[in-house]
Amino acid sequence: MFIFFYLLYICLKLICIRVNSLCRPTAYRTSSNQLCSSKVFIQRDYSSGTICKFQTKFPSELESRIDEQQFEETIQTLNNLYAEAEKLGGKSYLEGCLASLTAYTIFLCMETHYEKVLKKIARYIKDQNEKIYAPRGLLLTDPIERGLRVVEITIFEDRSIGSGR
Amino acid sequence: MFFPQSCMMSSLQMRICRKESSCCVHIILKTLFFFLCRCPYLAVHLCPAIPVFAVLLFLFVMAMLLRTSFSDPGVLPRALPEEATFIEMEIEAANGNVPAGQRPPPRIRNVQINNQIVKLKYCYTCKIFRPPRASHCSICDNCVDRFDHHCPWVGNCVGKRNYRYFYLFTLSLSLLTIYIFTFDIVHVVMRSMNGGFLNTLKETPGTVLEVLVCFFTLWSVVGLTGFHTYLISLNQTTNEDIKGSWSGKNRGQNPYSHKNIIKNCCEVLCGPTYPSVLDRRGLLQEDTLISSSNPVPQTTKTTAPLIPNEHTPDDAKPSIAASAEKSPSPKEEHPAATKVPPLASPETDAETSIAKERAH
């Protein structure tokens, strides 16, 4: 009886191992079809103070991938959008005053101006990725996901040796 | 209480918890005593609006206290491994070859802001160059943007995101304390006019104690509010004031100030509400490097997005990955290629560029 259960346990374990190996993504079945990625980080530009602004200096790793002008345009648009979010003006003051009078409970009902612009930025980055960066094997990561510290650009290199799997 | 990087309560944190709860208890008890012992008399003999206004003020104080305590002060999340490696390589490239036995130069970047050279220090804990005005809080163990101070009464750091709530808390608490103090005195005077001072003290024994407590609280809270009003008008933080960054011979050179009191106040108190860049529910990424010989997919723990939303990089995965593989694959199949990054450009270092200009 004991031996029977023991053998059953061994069989189940073998089946589990087999299922696990089948579940591995096919990308790793062969070593010939692999995606390698490296990353470039565009740092913040603090020359205008503490506002969110990224350096427009073109990194050398992207020289073979994308136009310098295209890259600068993307970063400049992002900088303009962040400047719009952090703009000090009548609208932001009004929002601040209204919020403080309601003990900031008004933000339960409405979105802040910054959040609206962040959504706009996310849409812009998605759009840029789809139209310009993805066809060139690049991927822009939204800076908000990196703590508004860097614009992360992932460079994908397809090192496929043979065709197919 | 906000400790995103560590959940273990050390003994220091327990003490801070006690300070915060004692602050809460103090405010609640004082106001409760005022309501129960003074308000009935004042409402009847003077004006029924007195307790109403006190309630509103009390609720505002508690709301601001809780908001300050439980909101993210502007914590800068730690650098992910790739970013940390990238920065390290940039630093090493900039330092060049350091002879063996010699200490490498300090990790500082110089930035020019409004004709002032500001030094950005490297944080070894968070592995980032701290933005201007940010500082690492040892109690919270995080870098905080526009770090003011760590307030034990509130149990949280005071930084960019919650400074206005902190200021409104101290301001409203001062008003509440002044209010309670004034009406305590009014109450004593009114009763004394009717029955004599000594009789009043016999009828309301807690009066002396409460007046004394209010008096001493008043000085400390009003003093703190006054100090922060001064800092706001100059657009300075407590940290900068203590270090003397923009005082003494440097006075009037604060690069962040608009040189206009009203504009400074508006920026600090009514400026844009900055978003939190922390993901409180994200999973901690383990440093699992995937080698080509042992392909184990990283399905359970992935790089947690710092704000979980529908626009995580997975959605915008390039079409290359989609065409190559149909089955789901992790975001990073291989560690970053070991390339030497470009040397830290002299243009990004303000001091070097200024020195160059002078040389020409």
XYZ file of C-alpha atoms in Angstrom:
525
model
C 0.000 0.000 0.000
C 2.744 2.379 1.019
C 4.769 1.506 -2.037
C 1.741 2.196 -4.245
C 1.272 5.694 -2.846
C 4.973 6.335 -3.073
C 5.029 5.366 -6.747
C 1.964 7.524 -7.386
C 3.719 10.470 -5.785
C 6.801 9.943 -7.966
C 4.651 9.784 -11.097
C 2.806 12.972 -10.195
C 6.065 14.750 -9.581
C 7.407 13.648 -12.958
C 4.236 14.854 -14.656
C 4.546 18.237 -12.943
C 8.116 18.655 -14.090
C 7.114 17.760 -17.641
C 4.214 20.251 -17.588
C 6.517 22.999 -16.322
C 8.952 22.431 -19.134
C 6.109 22.526 -21.660
C 4.900 25.799 -20.211
C 8.139 27.634 -20.883
C 7.727 30.218 -23.586
C 9.002 29.035 -26.892
C 11.350 31.966 -27.002
C 13.726 30.049 -24.826
C 13.477 26.731 -26.594
C 16.151 27.664 -28.992
C 19.068 29.945 -28.449
C 18.975 31.216 -31.987
C 15.986 33.518 -31.730
C 16.668 35.993 -28.953
C 15.865 39.634 -28.211
C 18.558 41.562 -26.421
C 17.947 44.941 -25.012
C 20.052 47.708 -23.673
C 18.861 50.910 -22.087
C 19.692 54.554 -22.399
C 18.632 57.003 -19.716
C 17.940 60.632 -20.541
C 18.601 62.565 -17.361
C 16.841 65.597 -15.980
C 17.946 69.090 -16.905
C 17.983 71.261 -13.779
C 19.298 74.430 -15.400
C 15.850 76.050 -15.215
C 15.305 75.100 -11.605
C 13.364 72.231 -10.118
C 10.759 72.025 -12.895
C 10.502 68.745 -14.737
C 12.648 69.068 -17.841
C 14.802 66.521 -19.641
C 18.093 67.006 -21.416
C 17.790 67.203 -25.177
C 21.352 66.036 -25.759
C 21.296 63.188 -28.282
C 22.810 59.965 -26.870
C 25.362 58.266 -29.082
C 23.724 54.831 -28.732
C 20.758 56.047 -30.746
C 22.805 57.464 -33.604
C 22.233 54.457 -35.830
C 18.556 54.158 -34.931
C 16.809 57.497 -35.101
C 17.205 61.059 -36.352
C 18.633 63.522 -33.898
C 15.931 65.992 -34.866
C 13.151 63.491 -34.268
C 14.531 62.625 -30.868
C 14.924 66.275 -29.884
C 11.393 66.999 -31.009
C 10.047 64.203 -28.806
C 11.971 65.362 -25.742
C 11.093 69.009 -26.374
C 7.391 68.165 -26.640
C 7.614 66.215 -23.384
C 9.351 69.180 -21.740
C 6.619 71.505 -22.984
C 3.918 69.217 -21.653
C 5.540 69.018 -18.222
C 5.960 72.806 -18.236
C 2.248 73.090 -18.935
C 1.489 70.782 -16.018
C 3.666 72.745 -13.602
C 2.791 76.197 -14.887
C 2.169 78.769 -12.189
C -0.712 80.892 -13.259
C -4.228 81.963 -12.491
C -5.666 78.543 -13.137
C -3.316 76.685 -10.797
C -3.744 79.311 -8.074
C -7.510 79.095 -8.354
C -7.373 75.320 -8.135
C -5.071 75.518 -5.099
C -7.237 78.055 -3.275
C -10.450 76.181 -3.956
C -8.869 72.952 -2.812
C -7.574 74.455 0.443
C -10.974 75.958 1.233
C -12.618 72.559 0.859
C -9.850 70.897 2.924
C -8.693 69.180 -0.290
C -11.828 67.038 -0.403
C -12.581 68.455 -3.832
C -9.917 66.163 -5.296
C -12.176 63.231 -4.516
C -14.505 64.558 -7.189
C -12.220 66.080 -9.748
C -8.853 65.412 -11.300
C -6.009 67.818 -10.737
C -4.616 69.735 -13.685
C -1.322 67.837 -13.340
C -3.081 64.485 -13.573
C -4.876 65.582 -16.731
C -1.594 66.573 -18.332
C 0.020 63.297 -17.227
C -2.679 61.429 -19.117
C -1.944 63.579 -22.129
C 1.750 62.729 -21.794
C 0.981 59.013 -21.553
C -1.091 59.202 -24.738
C 1.671 61.127 -26.508
C 4.323 58.574 -25.520
C 2.138 55.700 -26.636
C 1.552 57.462 -29.929
C 5.262 58.156 -30.428
C 6.126 54.552 -29.600
C 3.630 53.202 -32.117
C 4.504 55.555 -34.937
C 8.187 56.324 -34.623
C 10.070 54.320 -32.010
C 8.670 50.808 -32.313
C 9.425 50.488 -36.057
C 13.042 51.374 -35.195
C 13.296 48.831 -32.387
C 13.121 51.383 -29.600
C 10.758 51.804 -26.676
C 10.143 54.957 -24.696
C 9.122 54.498 -21.084
C 6.897 57.110 -19.483
C 9.060 59.095 -17.023
C 6.359 58.880 -14.354
C 7.153 55.177 -14.087
C 10.747 56.040 -13.248
C 9.905 58.643 -10.639
C 10.123 61.555 -13.117
C 13.891 61.114 -12.968
C 14.767 59.762 -16.399
C 13.328 59.015 -19.812
C 14.263 55.385 -20.315
C 14.765 54.270 -23.893
C 15.072 50.533 -24.413
C 17.006 49.507 -27.512
C 15.995 46.109 -28.851
C 18.468 44.172 -30.933
C 17.233 41.127 -32.737
C 20.034 38.600 -32.688
C 18.222 35.924 -34.632
C 20.746 33.634 -36.303
C 18.445 31.399 -38.293
C 14.974 31.926 -39.615
C 12.065 30.513 -37.654
C 12.392 28.253 -34.650
C 3.049 57.288 8.805
C 4.846 56.584 5.568
C 7.578 53.988 5.215
C 7.396 52.663 1.673
C 10.809 51.072 1.634
C 10.688 49.214 4.901
C 7.782 47.851 6.798
C 9.602 46.876 9.956
C 8.852 49.132 12.889
C 12.077 49.914 14.666
C 12.108 51.181 18.200
C 12.696 54.711 16.903
C 9.633 54.472 14.730
C 7.608 53.261 17.708
C 8.672 56.362 19.611
C 7.649 58.524 16.666
C 4.283 56.748 16.570
C 3.799 57.646 20.200
C 4.637 61.299 19.537
C 2.165 61.464 16.693
C -0.601 59.842 18.680
C 0.145 62.074 21.671
C -0.182 65.104 19.389
C -3.549 63.828 18.163
C -4.712 63.029 21.671
C -3.634 66.453 22.958
C -5.629 68.289 20.277
C -8.681 66.096 20.747
C -8.689 66.330 24.539
C -8.222 70.073 24.564
C -11.065 70.625 22.106
C -13.313 68.104 23.847
C -12.798 69.826 27.185
C -13.641 73.156 25.552
C -16.824 71.727 24.041
C -18.064 70.005 27.140
C -17.183 72.587 29.769
C -17.200 75.955 28.060
C -19.385 75.837 25.008
C -22.726 75.310 26.746
C -22.239 78.466 28.836
C -20.865 80.510 25.932
C -23.521 79.323 23.483
C -26.278 80.378 25.860
C -24.835 83.637 27.157
C -22.912 84.865 24.138
C -23.510 83.350 20.732
C -24.461 79.867 19.515
C -22.096 80.220 16.573
C -19.087 79.860 18.875
C -19.160 76.062 19.188
C -20.129 75.698 15.523
C -17.060 77.571 14.368
C -14.935 75.623 16.841
C -16.200 72.330 15.386
C -15.385 73.420 11.849
C -11.948 74.567 12.867
C -11.312 71.341 14.771
C -12.371 69.213 11.786
C -10.113 71.218 9.498
C -7.173 70.749 11.882
C -7.699 66.987 12.078
C -8.140 66.730 8.298
C -4.882 68.574 7.694
C -3.054 66.517 10.318
C -4.211 63.257 8.788
C -3.509 64.486 5.294
C 0.041 65.460 6.255
C 0.623 62.181 8.058
C -0.694 59.856 5.437
C 0.298 61.513 2.199
C 3.455 60.865 0.254
C 5.800 63.783 0.960
C 7.413 63.475 -2.460
C 9.499 60.368 -2.012
C 11.908 59.678 -4.843
C 11.860 55.974 -5.580
C 15.159 54.145 -5.663
C 16.835 53.629 -8.982
C 16.139 50.343 -10.687
C 19.243 48.190 -11.248
C 19.752 49.200 -14.887
C 19.531 52.879 -14.091
C 21.907 52.490 -11.146
C 24.398 50.607 -13.322
C 24.129 53.253 -16.050
C 24.853 56.048 -13.572
C 27.759 54.103 -12.039
C 29.316 53.594 -15.435
C 28.918 57.294 -16.244
C 30.601 58.229 -12.975
C 33.477 55.807 -13.545
C 33.939 57.091 -17.065
C 33.980 60.679 -15.813
C 36.457 59.927 -13.024
C 38.868 58.165 -15.337
C 41.556 55.948 -13.823
C 41.903 56.429 -10.108
C 45.346 55.261 -8.906
C 45.179 52.295 -6.556
C 45.017 53.247 -2.900
C 43.564 56.679 -3.625
C 40.025 57.531 -2.717
C 37.875 58.255 -5.754
C 36.564 61.821 -5.977
C 33.208 62.569 -4.305
C 30.209 61.953 -6.480
C 28.893 65.429 -7.135
C 27.313 67.003 -10.191
C 27.275 70.750 -10.573
C 24.291 72.477 -12.084
C 23.768 76.157 -12.743
C 20.366 77.441 -11.703
C 19.681 81.176 -12.062
C 23.389 82.012 -12.006
C 24.009 79.939 -8.897
C 26.073 76.770 -8.838
C 24.105 74.076 -7.072
C 25.767 70.793 -6.146
C 23.793 67.615 -6.702
C 24.962 64.909 -4.359
C 24.839 61.193 -5.064
C 22.746 59.131 -2.674
C 24.399 55.767 -1.999
C 21.202 54.309 -0.564
C 18.879 55.270 -3.379
C 21.600 55.142 -6.073
C 20.545 58.394 -7.667
C 21.855 61.895 -7.968
C 19.485 63.827 -5.765
C 17.586 66.615 -7.522
C 18.135 70.124 -6.163
C 16.489 70.648 -2.765
C 16.022 66.926 -2.222
C 17.509 65.239 0.789
C 17.679 61.750 2.239
C 15.673 61.238 5.396
C 17.356 58.680 7.631
C 14.170 58.019 9.594
C 12.060 57.240 6.548
C 15.106 55.912 4.646
C 14.042 57.662 1.453
C 15.127 60.615 -0.597
C 12.408 63.240 -0.429
C 11.947 65.982 -2.994
C 12.072 69.537 -1.601
C 12.834 68.041 1.807
C 11.771 70.351 4.618
C 12.130 68.269 7.759
C 10.934 65.070 9.353
C 8.185 65.972 11.782
C 7.821 63.465 14.632
C 4.486 65.005 15.707
C 3.020 64.291 12.349
C 4.945 61.056 11.933
C 6.029 61.772 8.397
C 8.512 63.732 6.359
C 7.411 67.141 5.171
C 8.340 67.580 1.544
C 7.146 68.959 -1.751
C 3.782 67.207 -1.834
C 2.616 67.703 1.705
C 4.236 70.977 2.776
C 1.065 72.966 2.180
C -0.976 70.535 4.276
C 1.598 70.809 7.052
C 1.509 74.603 6.905
C -2.280 74.684 6.935
C -2.226 72.271 9.860
C 0.046 74.517 11.927
C -1.903 77.621 10.900
C -5.298 76.156 11.710
C -3.974 74.672 14.957
C -2.702 78.126 15.968
C -6.113 79.581 15.182
C -7.850 76.838 17.136
C -5.546 77.312 20.111
C -6.007 81.095 20.032
C -9.761 80.593 19.719
C -9.955 78.210 22.666
C -7.636 80.390 24.754
C -9.620 83.555 24.009
C -12.975 82.020 24.796
C -11.601 80.411 27.943
C -10.605 83.878 29.134
C -13.960 85.326 28.031
C -15.749 82.544 29.884
C -13.789 83.181 33.079
C -14.362 86.942 32.828
C -18.092 86.548 32.235
C -18.530 84.165 35.135
C -16.391 86.358 37.382
C -18.564 89.360 36.581
C -21.573 87.375 37.781
C -20.169 85.538 40.746
C -16.633 86.686 41.520
C -13.297 85.315 40.407
C -12.679 82.846 43.228
C -16.152 81.350 42.922
C -15.583 80.888 39.227
C -12.394 78.988 39.900
C -14.230 76.750 42.363
C -17.073 76.052 39.893
C -14.790 75.376 36.943
C -11.646 73.776 38.355
C -10.094 72.797 35.034
C -9.912 76.404 33.869
C -6.483 77.236 35.246
C -4.949 74.077 33.832
C -6.508 74.571 30.430
C -5.483 78.202 30.230
C -1.916 77.280 31.105
C -1.820 74.431 28.562
C -3.256 76.714 25.885
C -0.818 79.450 26.720
C 2.246 77.246 26.310
C 0.848 75.453 23.244
C 0.095 78.833 21.738
C 3.658 80.034 21.945
C 5.122 76.908 20.355
C 2.513 76.484 17.608
C 2.254 80.163 16.731
C 6.024 80.376 16.759
C 6.267 77.427 14.374
C 3.621 78.927 12.075
C 5.458 82.239 12.061
C 8.721 80.503 11.223
C 7.179 78.609 8.318
C 5.475 81.783 7.065
C 8.907 83.387 6.974
C 10.351 80.401 5.086
C 7.501 80.400 2.577
C 7.894 84.114 1.879
C 11.548 83.461 1.009
C 10.834 80.120 -0.745
C 13.250 78.272 1.505
C 13.029 74.949 3.254
C 13.800 74.284 6.929
C 16.678 72.094 5.792
C 18.210 74.971 3.776
C 17.649 77.377 6.650
C 19.367 75.093 9.151
C 22.304 74.466 6.826
C 22.525 78.166 6.031
C 22.563 77.525 2.283
C 21.021 80.875 1.376
C 21.734 82.982 4.454
C 24.592 85.114 5.691
C 26.858 86.039 2.836
C 24.657 84.047 0.475
C 21.510 85.963 1.389
C 19.505 87.141 -1.568
C 20.981 84.500 -3.824
C 18.371 81.804 -3.386
C 17.917 80.649 -6.985
C 14.473 79.218 -6.316
C 12.996 82.443 -4.972
C 10.941 84.676 -7.258
C 12.162 87.707 -5.248
C 8.508 88.534 -4.615
C 6.845 87.480 -1.353
C 3.384 87.052 -2.832
C 4.635 84.995 -5.739
C 6.675 82.792 -3.399
C 3.642 82.219 -1.170
C 1.421 81.466 -4.141
C 3.907 78.974 -5.542
C 4.323 77.062 -2.302
C 0.710 77.100 -1.120
C -1.306 77.291 -4.314
C 1.065 75.704 -6.766
C 0.252 72.597 -8.813
C -0.511 69.413 -6.920
C 2.364 67.131 -7.786
C 1.612 63.460 -8.387
C 3.019 60.695 -6.267
C 5.597 58.628 -8.138
C 5.415 55.685 -5.794
C 3.651 52.435 -6.413
C 2.485 51.269 -3.021
C 1.198 47.937 -4.268
C 4.057 47.037 -6.582
C 6.139 43.914 -6.148
C 9.781 44.237 -5.276
C 11.853 43.205 -8.279
C 14.409 40.553 -7.488
C 17.754 40.741 -9.209
C 17.267 37.623 -11.316
C 19.550 37.660 -14.304
C 18.393 35.458 -17.110
C 21.186 33.675 -18.963
C 20.805 32.081 -22.337
C 21.785 28.643 -21.065
C 19.142 28.466 -18.360
C 16.024 30.075 -19.690
C 13.628 30.413 -16.779
C 10.883 32.875 -17.550
C 10.347 35.663 -15.060
C 6.608 35.349 -14.895
C 5.858 36.001 -11.258
C 7.956 39.020 -10.442
C 8.204 41.676 -13.082
C 9.411 45.215 -12.948
C 6.549 46.813 -11.103
C 5.383 50.006 -12.737
C 5.760 52.888 -10.402
C 2.178 53.928 -11.027
C 0.067 51.016 -12.193
C -1.951 52.214 -15.114
C -2.989 50.951 -18.476
C 0.028 52.568 -20.107
C 2.693 50.279 -18.710
C 5.460 49.371 -21.141
C 3.840 45.955 -21.742
C 1.108 47.610 -23.746
C 3.516 49.488 -25.898
C 5.798 46.519 -26.536
C 7.253 46.947 -29.974
C 5.946 44.905 -32.817
C 9.272 43.091 -33.072
C 8.563 41.125 -29.929
C 5.017 40.426 -31.035
C 6.052 39.112 -34.409
C 8.909 37.037 -33.073
C 6.990 35.295 -30.330
C 3.366 34.573 -29.836
C 3.602 33.301 -26.288
C 4.026 35.847 -23.517
C 7.614 36.707 -22.840
C 9.080 38.820 -20.072
C 10.122 42.380 -20.684
C 13.852 41.811 -20.392
C 15.306 38.638 -21.701
C 18.905 39.546 -21.121
C 20.785 41.885 -18.859
C 21.789 45.189 -20.375
C 24.634 44.846 -22.798
C 27.866 45.882 -21.181
C 28.801 48.907 -23.190
C 30.877 51.768 -21.967
C 28.577 54.781 -21.920
C 29.706 58.092 -23.365
C 31.864 60.142 -21.049
C 29.862 62.524 -18.882
C 29.661 65.473 -21.193
C 31.397 68.595 -19.940
C 28.309 70.588 -20.986
C 26.282 68.846 -18.338
C 28.749 69.854 -15.666
C 28.159 73.561 -15.142
C 31.394 74.328 -13.348
C 33.529 72.884 -16.119
C 31.671 74.852 -18.765
C 31.968 78.093 -16.803
C 35.696 77.485 -16.331
C 35.989 76.921 -20.079
C 34.191 80.185 -20.834
C 36.528 82.070 -18.536
C 39.558 80.517 -20.215
C 38.462 81.815 -23.641
